[in-house]
């Protein structure tokens, strides 16, 4: 009976919540029970594989598989990069270590020259050798076609030389050290012998079905609700790195909502979930579910949810109003009430607590310009700035006008929706009239990128990386005079010299005193102007069943970052596949 009551409690919690993996639009998350049951039946009707050879994952596939193009990774099926196509290095966010992958080593041979030495015995999945010419081709194709996402690199990359089959020499006119480090584990290497004859349209818009890369898994098959990968038993890494992936197949499922994911996880039909699931404590106690941490927050902090402020709108263009809002908001309430302490409140800079970022966190700057939850301080700032409190408890602008602020989050993202309601109430408590609004995702994104919102939650570019340059490049992305603001800085904040300072930070060596000084200057600008308010750390949602597979990464054995989201496999997902084991009883 106790077990049944626990199950009912968890189900009731789940029914009111969205799979809060905010890495991706969850427009399918509001499916009806009938649709969910139909999906479950479709899963059951699909071909089954031996359970001790197959892992079932969910949390990174949101529509029927249709694209495996590594040159458009934002559209590609999760696993395209990492499982099929590989990068020069992998990266471990837990240890802040670059893991040699296709590259045996990489080093700066001068201040403006970086040399890659490839491993011996690299091969493509069709058996042809992978050489320095493939690496050169991968980078130079972006010089030929400016539409390729990493083509801006050629504004500072001067030339590439390949003196032999294993050596690639990159020469730079200007060295963007931080951006280069990030790209070492972001750009998938593609086979020249297959891609050199493709048309421009096929390269940029082709689906690339039956993709051939160099990775540990092959394109196997797919259907409307799944992508199936098959182990590449001729993978070069088996000999070169003495690693063999344990699962013969990876079946990545579309799971339309949390209650489907929950049921599958509890029945052992889903081995790993990268969804947000409430009721984790109960799940762990009654179903032996593994999370990275034994106790709250259970999840690794992966990215930061910011509330962007439209600095082009009055009265939000008033910096004192923005500063007051920072003091008025208490993210701890969100962490407790919405997330059951699976997340933690963000620090004033929004820095994810990761080794790569901690060394740039300037405590002196934060102590001088930072903030804490203090509604009385918020009120005093508003009073001093002339935002007068009326008899109705609502403040007016310094020139006596009433105003109301809308907090926009996508409909269906129920965790964010509840958080927005809490923030609205906290702003009202200091006299700021605010209301949570829930447009559908397309409207939310249109308002966000066109700058027609007031306040809006977003975390699309705040995930942990090898450098906080990525965070500031997103937060302070150059304002587009004509056209949408697609790549961050949604509030269109700018001050003289800001872009030069971001470039200066980029051009300092990682971890150097000059890099820390530039970062501190950016932190000061952020805290003085508050173009966005850090709220909480979104978790790397990770729940694993031990029914069929075990030895998942945890705080006790943190051998890998347990992520399977699109574009993130090379930061831990592939390493996890090398160490999980089929349960002995299988």
PDB file of C-alpha atoms in Angstrom, residues 184-383:
ATOM      1  CA  UNK A 184      37.897  22.433 -30.518  1.00  0.00           C
ATOM      2  CA  UNK A 185      35.067  20.333 -29.099  1.00  0.00           C
ATOM      3  CA  UNK A 186      32.189  21.861 -31.064  1.00  0.00           C
ATOM      4  CA  UNK A 187      33.036  21.480 -34.751  1.00  0.00           C
ATOM      5  CA  UNK A 188      32.395  17.948 -36.088  1.00  0.00           C
ATOM      6  CA  UNK A 189      34.943  16.720 -38.614  1.00  0.00           C
ATOM      7  CA  UNK A 190      33.372  15.584 -41.906  1.00  0.00           C
ATOM      8  CA  UNK A 191      34.776  13.231 -44.604  1.00  0.00           C
ATOM      9  CA  UNK A 192      36.139  15.114 -47.604  1.00  0.00           C
ATOM     10  CA  UNK A 193      35.652  12.160 -49.947  1.00  0.00           C
ATOM     11  CA  UNK A 194      31.877  12.296 -49.329  1.00  0.00           C
ATOM     12  CA  UNK A 195      31.216  16.009 -48.873  1.00  0.00           C
ATOM     13  CA  UNK A 196      33.542  17.547 -51.474  1.00  0.00           C
ATOM     14  CA  UNK A 197      31.156  16.669 -54.306  1.00  0.00           C
ATOM     15  CA  UNK A 198      28.002  17.902 -52.582  1.00  0.00           C
ATOM     16  CA  UNK A 199      26.250  21.002 -53.881  1.00  0.00           C
ATOM     17  CA  UNK A 200      25.976  24.069 -51.697  1.00  0.00           C
ATOM     18  CA  UNK A 201      22.263  23.479 -51.242  1.00  0.00           C
ATOM     19  CA  UNK A 202      22.810  19.867 -50.241  1.00  0.00           C
ATOM     20  CA  UNK A 203      25.466  20.896 -47.739  1.00  0.00           C
ATOM     21  CA  UNK A 204      23.343  23.577 -46.126  1.00  0.00           C
ATOM     22  CA  UNK A 205      19.889  22.060 -46.449  1.00  0.00           C
ATOM     23  CA  UNK A 206      20.318  18.343 -47.065  1.00  0.00           C
ATOM     24  CA  UNK A 207      19.015  15.781 -44.556  1.00  0.00           C
ATOM     25  CA  UNK A 208      22.160  13.622 -44.911  1.00  0.00           C
ATOM     26  CA  UNK A 209      20.243  10.421 -44.238  1.00  0.00           C
ATOM     27  CA  UNK A 210      22.411   7.352 -43.570  1.00  0.00           C
ATOM     28  CA  UNK A 211      25.171   9.651 -42.399  1.00  0.00           C
ATOM     29  CA  UNK A 212      28.746   8.351 -42.442  1.00  0.00           C
ATOM     30  CA  UNK A 213      31.128   9.745 -39.869  1.00  0.00           C
ATOM     31  CA  UNK A 214      34.000   8.397 -37.791  1.00  0.00           C
ATOM     32  CA  UNK A 215      32.154   7.752 -34.531  1.00  0.00           C
ATOM     33  CA  UNK A 216      31.441   4.786 -32.260  1.00  0.00           C
ATOM     34  CA  UNK A 217      27.871   4.404 -33.548  1.00  0.00           C
ATOM     35  CA  UNK A 218      26.382   3.954 -37.001  1.00  0.00           C
ATOM     36  CA  UNK A 219      23.161   5.260 -38.464  1.00  0.00           C
ATOM     37  CA  UNK A 220      20.905   2.194 -38.151  1.00  0.00           C
ATOM     38  CA  UNK A 221      17.217   3.006 -38.603  1.00  0.00           C
ATOM     39  CA  UNK A 222      14.480   5.351 -37.442  1.00  0.00           C
ATOM     40  CA  UNK A 223      10.724   5.745 -37.268  1.00  0.00           C
ATOM     41  CA  UNK A 224       8.304   8.487 -36.241  1.00  0.00           C
ATOM     42  CA  UNK A 225       9.029   8.043 -32.555  1.00  0.00           C
ATOM     43  CA  UNK A 226      12.682   6.965 -32.405  1.00  0.00           C
ATOM     44  CA  UNK A 227      16.221   7.054 -33.714  1.00  0.00           C
ATOM     45  CA  UNK A 228      18.242   3.848 -33.545  1.00  0.00           C
ATOM     46  CA  UNK A 229      22.043   3.785 -33.555  1.00  0.00           C
ATOM     47  CA  UNK A 230      24.095   0.587 -33.948  1.00  0.00           C
ATOM     48  CA  UNK A 231      27.544   0.132 -32.455  1.00  0.00           C
ATOM     49  CA  UNK A 232      30.423   0.537 -34.889  1.00  0.00           C
ATOM     50  CA  UNK A 233      32.491  -2.551 -34.112  1.00  0.00           C
ATOM     51  CA  UNK A 234      35.223  -1.247 -36.415  1.00  0.00           C
ATOM     52  CA  UNK A 235      35.474   2.075 -34.572  1.00  0.00           C
ATOM     53  CA  UNK A 236      39.062   3.327 -34.506  1.00  0.00           C
ATOM     54  CA  UNK A 237      38.793   4.121 -30.767  1.00  0.00           C
ATOM     55  CA  UNK A 238      38.579   0.460 -29.767  1.00  0.00           C
ATOM     56  CA  UNK A 239      42.283   0.047 -30.535  1.00  0.00           C
ATOM     57  CA  UNK A 240      43.525   3.619 -30.225  1.00  0.00           C
ATOM     58  CA  UNK A 241      41.889   4.411 -26.874  1.00  0.00           C
ATOM     59  CA  UNK A 242      41.181   0.895 -25.603  1.00  0.00           C
ATOM     60  CA  UNK A 243      37.487   1.765 -25.209  1.00  0.00           C
ATOM     61  CA  UNK A 244      34.468  -0.140 -26.455  1.00  0.00           C
ATOM     62  CA  UNK A 245      30.912   1.163 -26.039  1.00  0.00           C
ATOM     63  CA  UNK A 246      28.880  -1.274 -23.973  1.00  0.00           C
ATOM     64  CA  UNK A 247      25.457  -1.036 -25.699  1.00  0.00           C
ATOM     65  CA  UNK A 248      25.135  -2.646 -29.112  1.00  0.00           C
ATOM     66  CA  UNK A 249      22.253  -0.291 -29.854  1.00  0.00           C
ATOM     67  CA  UNK A 250      21.026   3.069 -28.628  1.00  0.00           C
ATOM     68  CA  UNK A 251      17.325   3.682 -29.081  1.00  0.00           C
ATOM     69  CA  UNK A 252      16.530   7.368 -28.583  1.00  0.00           C
ATOM     70  CA  UNK A 253      12.800   7.823 -28.064  1.00  0.00           C
ATOM     71  CA  UNK A 254      10.402  10.703 -28.457  1.00  0.00           C
ATOM     72  CA  UNK A 255       8.695  10.842 -25.072  1.00  0.00           C
ATOM     73  CA  UNK A 256       5.907  13.440 -25.274  1.00  0.00           C
ATOM     74  CA  UNK A 257       5.592  14.335 -21.601  1.00  0.00           C
ATOM     75  CA  UNK A 258       6.716  13.571 -18.079  1.00  0.00           C
ATOM     76  CA  UNK A 259       4.015  11.106 -17.160  1.00  0.00           C
ATOM     77  CA  UNK A 260       4.977   8.869 -20.090  1.00  0.00           C
ATOM     78  CA  UNK A 261       8.662   9.221 -19.144  1.00  0.00           C
ATOM     79  CA  UNK A 262       7.835   8.470 -15.517  1.00  0.00           C
ATOM     80  CA  UNK A 263       5.933   5.291 -16.287  1.00  0.00           C
ATOM     81  CA  UNK A 264       8.620   4.019 -18.650  1.00  0.00           C
ATOM     82  CA  UNK A 265      11.382   4.827 -16.154  1.00  0.00           C
ATOM     83  CA  UNK A 266       9.634   3.023 -13.299  1.00  0.00           C
ATOM     84  CA  UNK A 267       8.963  -0.024 -15.474  1.00  0.00           C
ATOM     85  CA  UNK A 268      12.563  -0.104 -16.691  1.00  0.00           C
ATOM     86  CA  UNK A 269      11.534   0.628 -20.286  1.00  0.00           C
ATOM     87  CA  UNK A 270      13.535   3.862 -20.257  1.00  0.00           C
ATOM     88  CA  UNK A 271      17.113   3.560 -19.033  1.00  0.00           C
ATOM     89  CA  UNK A 272      18.007   7.241 -18.908  1.00  0.00           C
ATOM     90  CA  UNK A 273      15.807  10.328 -18.732  1.00  0.00           C
ATOM     91  CA  UNK A 274      17.137  13.810 -19.389  1.00  0.00           C
ATOM     92  CA  UNK A 275      13.778  15.359 -18.382  1.00  0.00           C
ATOM     93  CA  UNK A 276      12.821  17.420 -15.371  1.00  0.00           C
ATOM     94  CA  UNK A 277      10.772  15.084 -13.157  1.00  0.00           C
ATOM     95  CA  UNK A 278       9.291  16.163  -9.812  1.00  0.00           C
ATOM     96  CA  UNK A 279       9.085  13.648  -6.988  1.00  0.00           C
ATOM     97  CA  UNK A 280      12.710  12.540  -7.289  1.00  0.00           C
ATOM     98  CA  UNK A 281      13.045  11.698  -3.601  1.00  0.00           C
ATOM     99  CA  UNK A 282      10.104   9.295  -3.842  1.00  0.00           C
ATOM    100  CA  UNK A 283      11.353   7.803  -7.098  1.00  0.00           C
ATOM    101  CA  UNK A 284      14.775   7.162  -5.606  1.00  0.00           C
ATOM    102  CA  UNK A 285      13.371   5.628  -2.434  1.00  0.00           C
ATOM    103  CA  UNK A 286      10.834   3.316  -4.085  1.00  0.00           C
ATOM    104  CA  UNK A 287      12.233   2.531  -7.523  1.00  0.00           C
ATOM    105  CA  UNK A 288      16.007   2.668  -7.092  1.00  0.00           C
ATOM    106  CA  UNK A 289      16.375   5.517  -9.574  1.00  0.00           C
ATOM    107  CA  UNK A 290      19.914   6.917  -9.822  1.00  0.00           C
ATOM    108  CA  UNK A 291      20.602  10.651  -9.822  1.00  0.00           C
ATOM    109  CA  UNK A 292      24.033  12.258  -9.918  1.00  0.00           C
ATOM    110  CA  UNK A 293      23.838  13.520  -6.329  1.00  0.00           C
ATOM    111  CA  UNK A 294      22.352  11.435  -3.542  1.00  0.00           C
ATOM    112  CA  UNK A 295      20.690  14.469  -1.938  1.00  0.00           C
ATOM    113  CA  UNK A 296      19.332  17.849  -3.078  1.00  0.00           C
ATOM    114  CA  UNK A 297      19.835  19.303  -5.578  1.00  0.00           C
ATOM    115  CA  UNK A 298      20.212  15.756  -7.023  1.00  0.00           C
ATOM    116  CA  UNK A 299      21.083  17.294 -10.422  1.00  0.00           C
ATOM    117  CA  UNK A 300      24.258  18.929 -11.712  1.00  0.00           C
ATOM    118  CA  UNK A 301      23.730  22.669 -12.336  1.00  0.00           C
ATOM    119  CA  UNK A 302      24.053  22.913 -16.123  1.00  0.00           C
ATOM    120  CA  UNK A 303      22.858  26.349 -17.193  1.00  0.00           C
ATOM    121  CA  UNK A 304      21.343  29.527 -15.789  1.00  0.00           C
ATOM    122  CA  UNK A 305      17.832  30.822 -16.355  1.00  0.00           C
ATOM    123  CA  UNK A 306      17.976  34.604 -16.763  1.00  0.00           C
ATOM    124  CA  UNK A 307      15.135  37.082 -16.831  1.00  0.00           C
ATOM    125  CA  UNK A 308      15.998  39.316 -19.777  1.00  0.00           C
ATOM    126  CA  UNK A 309      14.903  42.939 -19.519  1.00  0.00           C
ATOM    127  CA  UNK A 310      14.012  44.962 -22.597  1.00  0.00           C
ATOM    128  CA  UNK A 311      16.360  47.907 -22.091  1.00  0.00           C
ATOM    129  CA  UNK A 312      14.940  49.731 -25.121  1.00  0.00           C
ATOM    130  CA  UNK A 313      11.494  50.133 -23.528  1.00  0.00           C
ATOM    131  CA  UNK A 314      10.475  52.787 -21.036  1.00  0.00           C
ATOM    132  CA  UNK A 315      10.575  52.566 -18.045  1.00  0.00           C
ATOM    133  CA  UNK A 316      12.803  49.475 -18.294  1.00  0.00           C
ATOM    134  CA  UNK A 317      15.519  51.656 -19.804  1.00  0.00           C
ATOM    135  CA  UNK A 318      15.904  53.093 -16.300  1.00  0.00           C
ATOM    136  CA  UNK A 319      18.818  51.250 -14.682  1.00  0.00           C
ATOM    137  CA  UNK A 320      17.537  51.958 -11.162  1.00  0.00           C
ATOM    138  CA  UNK A 321      14.320  50.104 -11.919  1.00  0.00           C
ATOM    139  CA  UNK A 322      16.331  47.147 -13.175  1.00  0.00           C
ATOM    140  CA  UNK A 323      18.555  47.149 -10.084  1.00  0.00           C
ATOM    141  CA  UNK A 324      15.521  47.342  -7.814  1.00  0.00           C
ATOM    142  CA  UNK A 325      13.982  44.310  -9.508  1.00  0.00           C
ATOM    143  CA  UNK A 326      17.144  42.310  -8.816  1.00  0.00           C
ATOM    144  CA  UNK A 327      16.789  43.039  -5.095  1.00  0.00           C
ATOM    145  CA  UNK A 328      13.051  42.277  -5.168  1.00  0.00           C
ATOM    146  CA  UNK A 329      13.282  38.727  -6.577  1.00  0.00           C
ATOM    147  CA  UNK A 330      13.934  35.716  -4.358  1.00  0.00           C
ATOM    148  CA  UNK A 331      14.827  32.677  -6.529  1.00  0.00           C
ATOM    149  CA  UNK A 332      15.033  30.513  -3.409  1.00  0.00           C
ATOM    150  CA  UNK A 333      11.231  30.406  -3.396  1.00  0.00           C
ATOM    151  CA  UNK A 334      11.304  29.110  -6.984  1.00  0.00           C
ATOM    152  CA  UNK A 335      13.872  26.446  -6.099  1.00  0.00           C
ATOM    153  CA  UNK A 336      11.761  25.216  -3.197  1.00  0.00           C
ATOM    154  CA  UNK A 337       8.190  25.524  -4.495  1.00  0.00           C
ATOM    155  CA  UNK A 338       8.609  24.778  -8.195  1.00  0.00           C
ATOM    156  CA  UNK A 339      11.616  22.461  -8.268  1.00  0.00           C
ATOM    157  CA  UNK A 340      11.538  20.754  -4.862  1.00  0.00           C
ATOM    158  CA  UNK A 341      15.149  21.914  -4.399  1.00  0.00           C
ATOM    159  CA  UNK A 342      16.375  20.105  -7.496  1.00  0.00           C
ATOM    160  CA  UNK A 343      17.825  23.469  -8.515  1.00  0.00           C
ATOM    161  CA  UNK A 344      19.690  26.196  -6.656  1.00  0.00           C
ATOM    162  CA  UNK A 345      19.395  30.002  -6.815  1.00  0.00           C
ATOM    163  CA  UNK A 346      21.926  31.574  -9.166  1.00  0.00           C
ATOM    164  CA  UNK A 347      24.733  33.817  -7.973  1.00  0.00           C
ATOM    165  CA  UNK A 348      24.573  37.521  -8.988  1.00  0.00           C
ATOM    166  CA  UNK A 349      26.623  36.916 -12.149  1.00  0.00           C
ATOM    167  CA  UNK A 350      24.697  33.844 -13.264  1.00  0.00           C
ATOM    168  CA  UNK A 351      27.937  31.841 -13.323  1.00  0.00           C
ATOM    169  CA  UNK A 352      27.234  28.105 -13.270  1.00  0.00           C
ATOM    170  CA  UNK A 353      29.332  26.638 -10.420  1.00  0.00           C
ATOM    171  CA  UNK A 354      31.794  24.862 -12.713  1.00  0.00           C
ATOM    172  CA  UNK A 355      35.581  24.661 -12.472  1.00  0.00           C
ATOM    173  CA  UNK A 356      36.097  26.379 -15.814  1.00  0.00           C
ATOM    174  CA  UNK A 357      34.177  29.452 -14.677  1.00  0.00           C
ATOM    175  CA  UNK A 358      35.009  29.693 -10.981  1.00  0.00           C
ATOM    176  CA  UNK A 359      38.474  31.145 -11.537  1.00  0.00           C
ATOM    177  CA  UNK A 360      36.924  34.118 -13.359  1.00  0.00           C
ATOM    178  CA  UNK A 361      34.381  34.883 -10.639  1.00  0.00           C
ATOM    179  CA  UNK A 362      35.634  38.139  -9.115  1.00  0.00           C
ATOM    180  CA  UNK A 363      34.395  38.282  -5.522  1.00  0.00           C
ATOM    181  CA  UNK A 364      35.537  41.883  -5.092  1.00  0.00           C
ATOM    182  CA  UNK A 365      33.380  43.011  -8.010  1.00  0.00           C
ATOM    183  CA  UNK A 366      30.410  41.006  -6.738  1.00  0.00           C
ATOM    184  CA  UNK A 367      30.782  42.344  -3.204  1.00  0.00           C
ATOM    185  CA  UNK A 368      30.931  45.906  -4.492  1.00  0.00           C
ATOM    186  CA  UNK A 369      28.220  45.861  -7.162  1.00  0.00           C
ATOM    187  CA  UNK A 370      26.234  42.694  -6.518  1.00  0.00           C
ATOM    188  CA  UNK A 371      22.883  42.228  -4.820  1.00  0.00           C
ATOM    189  CA  UNK A 372      20.958  39.875  -2.561  1.00  0.00           C
ATOM    190  CA  UNK A 373      17.257  39.410  -1.978  1.00  0.00           C
ATOM    191  CA  UNK A 374      16.269  42.524  -0.039  1.00  0.00           C
ATOM    192  CA  UNK A 375      12.786  43.914  -0.769  1.00  0.00           C
ATOM    193  CA  UNK A 376      13.337  46.881   1.545  1.00  0.00           C
ATOM    194  CA  UNK A 377      16.448  47.805  -0.419  1.00  0.00           C
ATOM    195  CA  UNK A 378      14.410  47.474  -3.620  1.00  0.00           C
ATOM    196  CA  UNK A 379      11.803  49.882  -2.244  1.00  0.00           C
ATOM    197  CA  UNK A 380      14.418  52.432  -1.224  1.00  0.00           C
ATOM    198  CA  UNK A 381      16.015  52.344  -4.691  1.00  0.00           C
ATOM    199  CA  UNK A 382      12.621  52.876  -6.319  1.00  0.00           C
ATOM    200  CA  UNK A 383      11.770  55.718  -3.933  1.00  0.00           C
TER     201      UNK A 383
END
